[in-house]
Each structure stands twice: as C-alpha cells, then as structure tokens.
Short mmCIF file of C-alpha atoms in Angstrom, two decimals:
data_model
loop_
_atom_site.label_atom_id
_atom_site.label_comp_id
_atom_site.label_asym_id
_atom_site.label_seq_id
_atom_site.Cartn_x
_atom_site.Cartn_y
_atom_site.Cartn_z
CA UNK A 1 -16.22 7.53 24.76
CA UNK A 2 -12.62 8.90 24.93
CA UNK A 3 -11.84 5.45 27.05
CA UNK A 4 -13.78 3.17 24.15
CA UNK A 5 -11.39 4.89 21.48
CA UNK A 6 -8.37 4.16 23.33
CA UNK A 7 -9.43 0.56 23.84
CA UNK A 8 -10.20 0.30 20.19
CA UNK A 9 -6.67 1.13 19.34
CA UNK A 10 -5.16 -1.88 20.91
CA UNK A 11 -3.93 -4.40 18.32
CA UNK A 12 -5.27 -7.24 20.86
CA UNK A 13 -8.86 -6.00 20.99
CA UNK A 14 -9.19 -5.09 17.33
CA UNK A 15 -7.90 -8.57 16.68
CA UNK A 16 -10.37 -10.47 18.45
CA UNK A 17 -13.07 -8.43 17.21
CA UNK A 18 -12.27 -8.77 13.56
CA UNK A 19 -11.31 -12.46 13.91
CA UNK A 20 -14.76 -13.01 14.39
CA UNK A 21 -15.81 -11.68 11.13
CA UNK A 22 -13.46 -13.03 8.73
CA UNK A 23 -15.46 -11.97 5.85
CA UNK A 24 -15.41 -7.92 6.51
CA UNK A 25 -13.96 -5.84 4.04
CA UNK A 26 -11.05 -4.24 5.63
CA UNK A 27 -10.03 -2.08 2.81
CA UNK A 28 -11.25 1.83 2.70
CA UNK A 29 -13.17 1.17 -0.44
CA UNK A 30 -13.46 -2.28 -1.25
CA UNK A 31 -9.96 -2.74 -2.83
CA UNK A 32 -9.76 -6.27 -0.74
CA UNK A 33 -12.16 -7.95 -3.12
CA UNK A 34 -11.30 -6.25 -6.40
CA UNK A 35 -7.60 -7.75 -5.61
CA UNK A 36 -8.91 -11.08 -4.99
CA UNK A 37 -11.00 -11.02 -8.10
CA UNK A 38 -8.27 -9.74 -10.32
CA UNK A 39 -5.96 -12.53 -8.89
CA UNK A 40 -8.59 -15.14 -9.92
CA UNK A 41 -8.16 -13.85 -13.57
CA UNK A 42 -4.41 -14.76 -13.35
CA UNK A 43 -4.34 -18.68 -14.20
CA UNK A 44 -2.11 -20.61 -11.82
CA UNK A 45 -2.02 -17.79 -9.09
CA UNK A 46 -3.12 -20.24 -6.30
CA UNK A 47 -0.39 -22.80 -6.88
CA UNK A 48 2.31 -20.96 -8.80
CA UNK A 49 2.24 -17.41 -7.67
CA UNK A 50 3.88 -17.03 -4.35
CA UNK A 51 1.27 -16.00 -1.90
CA UNK A 52 3.36 -12.65 -0.87
CA UNK A 53 2.70 -8.86 -0.79
CA UNK A 54 4.63 -5.54 -0.81
CA UNK A 55 2.73 -3.24 1.30
CA UNK A 56 4.32 0.09 1.19
CA UNK A 57 2.31 2.74 3.57
CA UNK A 58 1.22 -0.17 5.89
CA UNK A 59 -0.62 2.25 8.46
CA UNK A 60 -2.59 -0.39 10.54
CA UNK A 61 -2.42 -3.84 10.42
CA UNK A 62 -6.51 -4.22 9.91
CA UNK A 63 -7.86 -1.06 9.63
CA UNK A 64 -8.25 0.24 6.10
CA UNK A 65 -5.81 -2.40 5.22
CA UNK A 66 -5.80 -3.93 1.51
CA UNK A 67 -3.52 -6.72 2.59
CA UNK A 68 -5.10 -7.77 5.91
CA UNK A 69 -7.61 -10.49 4.09
CA UNK A 70 -4.52 -11.93 1.84
CA UNK A 71 -2.80 -12.60 5.39
CA UNK A 72 -5.96 -14.04 6.52
CA UNK A 73 -5.77 -16.52 3.68
CA UNK A 74 -2.42 -17.49 4.38
CA UNK A 75 -0.24 -15.06 2.80
CA UNK A 76 2.65 -13.07 4.02
CA UNK A 77 4.70 -10.31 3.16
CA UNK A 78 6.89 -7.24 3.51
CA UNK A 79 5.33 -4.11 5.33
CA UNK A 80 7.13 -0.57 4.83
CA UNK A 81 6.06 2.18 7.36
CA UNK A 82 8.03 4.87 8.65
CA UNK A 83 6.16 5.80 11.85
CA UNK A 84 7.48 3.21 14.47
CA UNK A 85 4.36 4.02 16.70
CA UNK A 86 2.12 2.37 13.98
CA UNK A 87 3.94 -0.84 13.71
CA UNK A 88 5.35 -1.27 17.24
CA UNK A 89 2.43 -3.83 17.59
CA UNK A 90 2.27 -5.43 14.19
CA UNK A 91 3.98 -8.71 15.40
CA UNK A 92 1.23 -9.16 17.73
CA UNK A 93 -1.57 -9.13 14.77
CA UNK A 94 0.27 -10.21 12.15
CA UNK A 95 3.35 -12.27 13.13
CA UNK A 96 4.19 -13.56 9.81
CA UNK A 97 4.91 -10.20 8.23
CA UNK A 98 8.28 -8.78 8.14
CA UNK A 99 8.36 -5.08 8.93
CA UNK A 100 10.68 -2.48 7.64
CA UNK A 101 10.40 0.88 9.51
CA UNK A 102 11.41 3.55 6.58
CA UNK A 103 9.89 5.82 4.20
CA UNK A 104 10.30 4.74 0.52
CA UNK A 105 11.86 7.23 -1.69
CA UNK A 106 12.98 7.32 -5.58
CA UNK A 107 16.00 5.14 -6.81
CA UNK A 108 17.96 8.31 -7.76
CA UNK A 109 17.58 9.61 -4.07
CA UNK A 110 20.66 9.66 -1.76
CA UNK A 111 19.05 11.10 1.04
CA UNK A 112 19.31 9.10 4.41
CA UNK A 113 16.54 10.77 6.19
CA UNK A 114 13.24 12.61 5.09
CA UNK A 115 10.82 15.06 7.27
CA UNK A 116 7.56 13.28 7.98
CA UNK A 117 4.27 15.47 8.63
CA UNK A 118 1.53 14.25 10.51
CA UNK A 119 -1.25 15.24 13.25
CA UNK A 120 -0.31 12.61 15.71
CA UNK A 121 1.13 9.03 15.29
CA UNK A 122 -2.28 7.57 14.34
CA UNK A 123 -2.60 9.89 11.46
CA UNK A 124 -3.75 7.88 8.19
CA UNK A 125 -2.59 10.91 5.88
CA UNK A 126 1.24 11.04 7.16
CA UNK A 127 3.37 11.64 4.48
CA UNK A 128 6.86 13.13 3.69
CA UNK A 129 6.78 16.82 4.25
CA UNK A 130 5.36 19.45 1.82
CA UNK A 131 8.60 20.92 0.67
CA UNK A 132 9.44 17.44 -0.84
CA UNK A 133 6.18 16.15 -1.63
CA UNK A 134 3.52 19.14 -3.04
CA UNK A 135 1.00 16.48 -3.62
CA UNK A 136 0.79 15.72 0.09
CA UNK A 137 -2.65 14.82 1.45
CA UNK A 138 -1.55 15.62 5.05
CA UNK A 139 -4.02 18.30 6.93
CA UNK A 140 -3.12 21.93 6.72
CA UNK A 141 -2.40 21.85 10.49
CA UNK A 142 0.11 19.19 10.37
CA UNK A 143 3.70 19.97 11.26
CA UNK A 144 6.92 18.31 10.71
CA UNK A 145 6.84 15.21 13.42
CA UNK A 146 10.25 13.45 12.91
CA UNK A 147 12.91 12.48 10.72
CA UNK A 148 12.38 9.01 9.00
CA UNK A 149 15.11 6.58 7.62
CA UNK A 150 14.78 6.07 3.82
CA UNK A 151 14.98 3.03 1.56
CA UNK A 152 15.21 3.30 -2.19
CA UNK A 153 12.50 1.45 -3.97
CA UNK A 154 14.91 -0.78 -5.59
CA UNK A 155 16.65 -1.80 -2.36
CA UNK A 156 13.36 -2.51 -1.11
CA UNK A 157 12.69 -5.15 -4.02
CA UNK A 158 16.13 -6.86 -3.35
CA UNK A 159 15.21 -6.81 0.54
CA UNK A 160 12.00 -8.64 -0.72
CA UNK A 161 14.18 -11.05 -2.75
CA UNK A 162 16.41 -11.90 -0.15
CA UNK A 163 13.56 -12.73 2.49
CA UNK A 164 11.87 -14.59 -0.28
CA UNK A 165 8.84 -12.17 -0.33
CA UNK A 166 8.97 -10.91 -3.85
CA UNK A 167 5.41 -9.91 -4.08
CA UNK A 168 2.62 -11.03 -6.16
CA UNK A 169 0.70 -7.90 -4.70
CA UNK A 170 1.96 -4.44 -4.33
CA UNK A 171 0.21 -2.27 -2.55
CA UNK A 172 1.41 1.56 -2.71
CA UNK A 173 -0.25 4.20 -0.58
CA UNK A 174 1.99 6.90 0.65
CA UNK A 175 -0.04 10.03 0.49
CA UNK A 176 0.58 11.86 -2.87
CA UNK A 177 4.10 10.50 -3.42
CA UNK A 178 3.07 7.58 -5.31
CA UNK A 179 3.62 9.09 -8.86
CA UNK A 180 7.33 10.08 -7.60
CA UNK A 181 7.99 6.20 -6.92
CA UNK A 182 6.52 4.88 -9.91
CA UNK A 183 8.08 7.32 -12.38
CA UNK A 184 11.54 7.29 -10.68
CA UNK A 185 11.94 3.23 -10.65
CA UNK A 186 11.79 0.56 -12.56
CA UNK A 187 8.37 -0.51 -11.32
CA UNK A 188 6.96 -0.54 -14.52
CA UNK A 189 9.36 -2.96 -15.90
CA UNK A 190 9.06 -5.39 -13.08
CA UNK A 191 7.64 -8.81 -13.03
CA UNK A 192 4.97 -8.15 -9.93
CA UNK A 193 1.79 -9.61 -11.08
CA UNK A 194 -0.70 -6.98 -9.41
CA UNK A 195 -0.33 -3.31 -8.58
CA UNK A 196 -2.80 -1.42 -6.18
CA UNK A 197 -1.78 2.15 -6.34
CA UNK A 198 -3.64 5.09 -4.56
CA UNK A 199 -3.82 7.95 -7.21
CA UNK A 200 -6.23 10.91 -6.64
CA UNK A 201 -7.89 12.45 -10.08
CA UNK A 202 -7.09 15.95 -8.40
CA UNK A 203 -3.33 15.33 -8.44
CA UNK A 204 -3.01 16.31 -12.14
CA UNK A 205 -6.66 17.33 -13.40
CA UNK A 206 -9.82 19.03 -12.24
CA UNK A 207 -11.97 16.60 -14.12
CA UNK A 208 -13.71 14.09 -12.15
CA UNK A 209 -14.66 11.68 -14.62
CA UNK A 210 -12.81 8.20 -14.42
CA UNK A 211 -12.23 8.40 -18.02
CA UNK A 212 -9.49 11.41 -16.89
CA UNK A 213 -7.15 8.98 -15.56
CA UNK A 214 -5.99 8.43 -19.23
CA UNK A 215 -4.09 11.93 -18.64
CA UNK A 216 -2.05 10.67 -15.86
CA UNK A 217 1.43 10.24 -16.16
CA UNK A 218 1.64 7.37 -13.68
CA UNK A 219 -1.00 5.32 -15.92
CA UNK A 220 0.71 6.36 -19.06
CA UNK A 221 4.24 5.24 -17.55
CA UNK A 222 2.86 1.62 -16.75
CA UNK A 223 0.57 1.09 -19.53
CA UNK A 224 3.09 -0.95 -21.84
CA UNK A 225 3.38 -3.82 -19.15
CA UNK A 226 0.24 -3.41 -17.21
CA UNK A 227 -3.63 -2.94 -17.72
CA UNK A 228 -5.40 -0.80 -15.75
CA UNK A 229 -8.25 -3.38 -14.67
CA UNK A 230 -9.95 -1.46 -11.99
CA UNK A 231 -10.91 1.96 -10.93
CA UNK A 232 -11.48 1.31 -6.75
CA UNK A 233 -12.48 4.79 -5.41
CA UNK A 234 -8.87 6.41 -4.90
CA UNK A 235 -7.30 3.03 -5.85
CA UNK A 236 -6.08 2.14 -9.15
CA UNK A 237 -5.52 -1.62 -9.87
CA UNK A 238 -3.02 -2.79 -12.30
CA UNK A 239 -2.35 -6.30 -13.81
CA UNK A 240 0.69 -7.36 -15.86
CA UNK A 241 -0.61 -8.13 -19.28
CA UNK A 242 1.09 -11.37 -19.72
CA UNK A 243 -0.52 -12.76 -16.67
CA UNK A 244 -3.94 -11.20 -16.90
CA UNK A 245 -6.94 -13.38 -18.55
CA UNK A 246 -9.70 -10.73 -19.41
CA UNK A 247 -13.18 -11.15 -18.78
CA UNK A 248 -15.23 -12.17 -22.04
#
C-alpha cells in the first residue's frame, strides 16, 4: 500500500492515468464544471477572451485542480505556489504553464520572505504561518517548515501581463489568506472576467447557510463589479457584471 501511494505521487503515472479519462472532474468539489458553465454565459469567450488563467495556490497539476480541465482544453496560465517540492515536476505534466515559486501577499506588504506551515511537502493545507494568518487551515500539528519568497498581488498581475497571460480565470486558494489578498489589492477593480475564491463560512460566521455569505467582507468588497454567481462547496465563483449574461 505504501509503495502504491508513492507510485501515485509520480506525475508521470498520474498523467498517464488521467489522460485516459479526460472528462473526469479534477477539482475538489465540482468547481471545474461550474467554471466552464459560467464561461459559457460570457458572450464571445471562446474567440475573444484569452484562454489564460492565474492559479494562486496551485498545489498539484492534476489532483484537486480547478484549472487542469482548462489546460486540457488548450488553455495555459501562470501558476503560483510557494513550495518548490510541489512544482518541481509541473513542467512534465503541464509544460505550457509558467510557474512562479512564491507566496502571494497584499500590495501594501514589504516583507521579502514569509514563514510557511505544513505537515510535509504534499500538505494541501499549507499556509503562511498562524502568526500572520489567523484564519490558517493548517493542521494543529503543522510547524514552521521553511521561509518562502513573496510576490505582491499587483506585481503578479504585472508579471502575467508581461508574459501575455493576463487571466480570464483567477483561481485563489491559499488556506485562509484569501480575504487578506482581496481586501488589500485592486482585485475588485480588475478586468478579470471570472474569479474562483476559496472562502469558508466559519472564517466570519457561525451560520452555515449559504445566505450568510452576504455578511462576508470579501463578498461585499467585490459586489460593485462582480456578481456572486455560484457557491460551489467552499469555493465562491464571481463573474464580471459587464461580461456575464444571466440565465433567464
């Protein structure tokens, strides 16, 4: 059993297996299909909007990925992941992506490095340390593992523009630090058509009704320019108001 688990971690094996099932849902809670459905409600996306994504907190090129199906459809993008162990084989599986090994921080920060907490290099809940990120999703037994180089969100968008990868889809999943990025950047005023942002209800309320998302500072901050069009488990999917065609 231990050998099989190690074997499945090989990007070569996983790629061979998944390539035979291209209709699989690779995302954790079905986000992949919702993203495709919302894109279909944006007139002209197939021929006008660039087929590019920005995946912040990439984790794995296939497992739990909200962007791998897009990659299969010919999209490419910028992957941001602080842990080099998670991205060292990325180019073997998704060679058309560009990878940035860094932790994304708010535009106002000047720190060049931040401490990261995890339980091993394949921990999906790895995050900036609890002292900086009180909403951390890491296990209670996680410890400070290493210091990660940082990149400001505004600089990341500049990097995407320079690489001709300014995104049509932004995926943001950094274990409790998403609100900090959204509130302290110009994301709300950006021209990114679709946002997929992980945001747990228990980060701001004890109410577990989806209606409670109306209380979220993150949601309220985006609502002038974005519709919240889907709640997919723990992922909120937003569409630019000027691009989205509502169902009617």
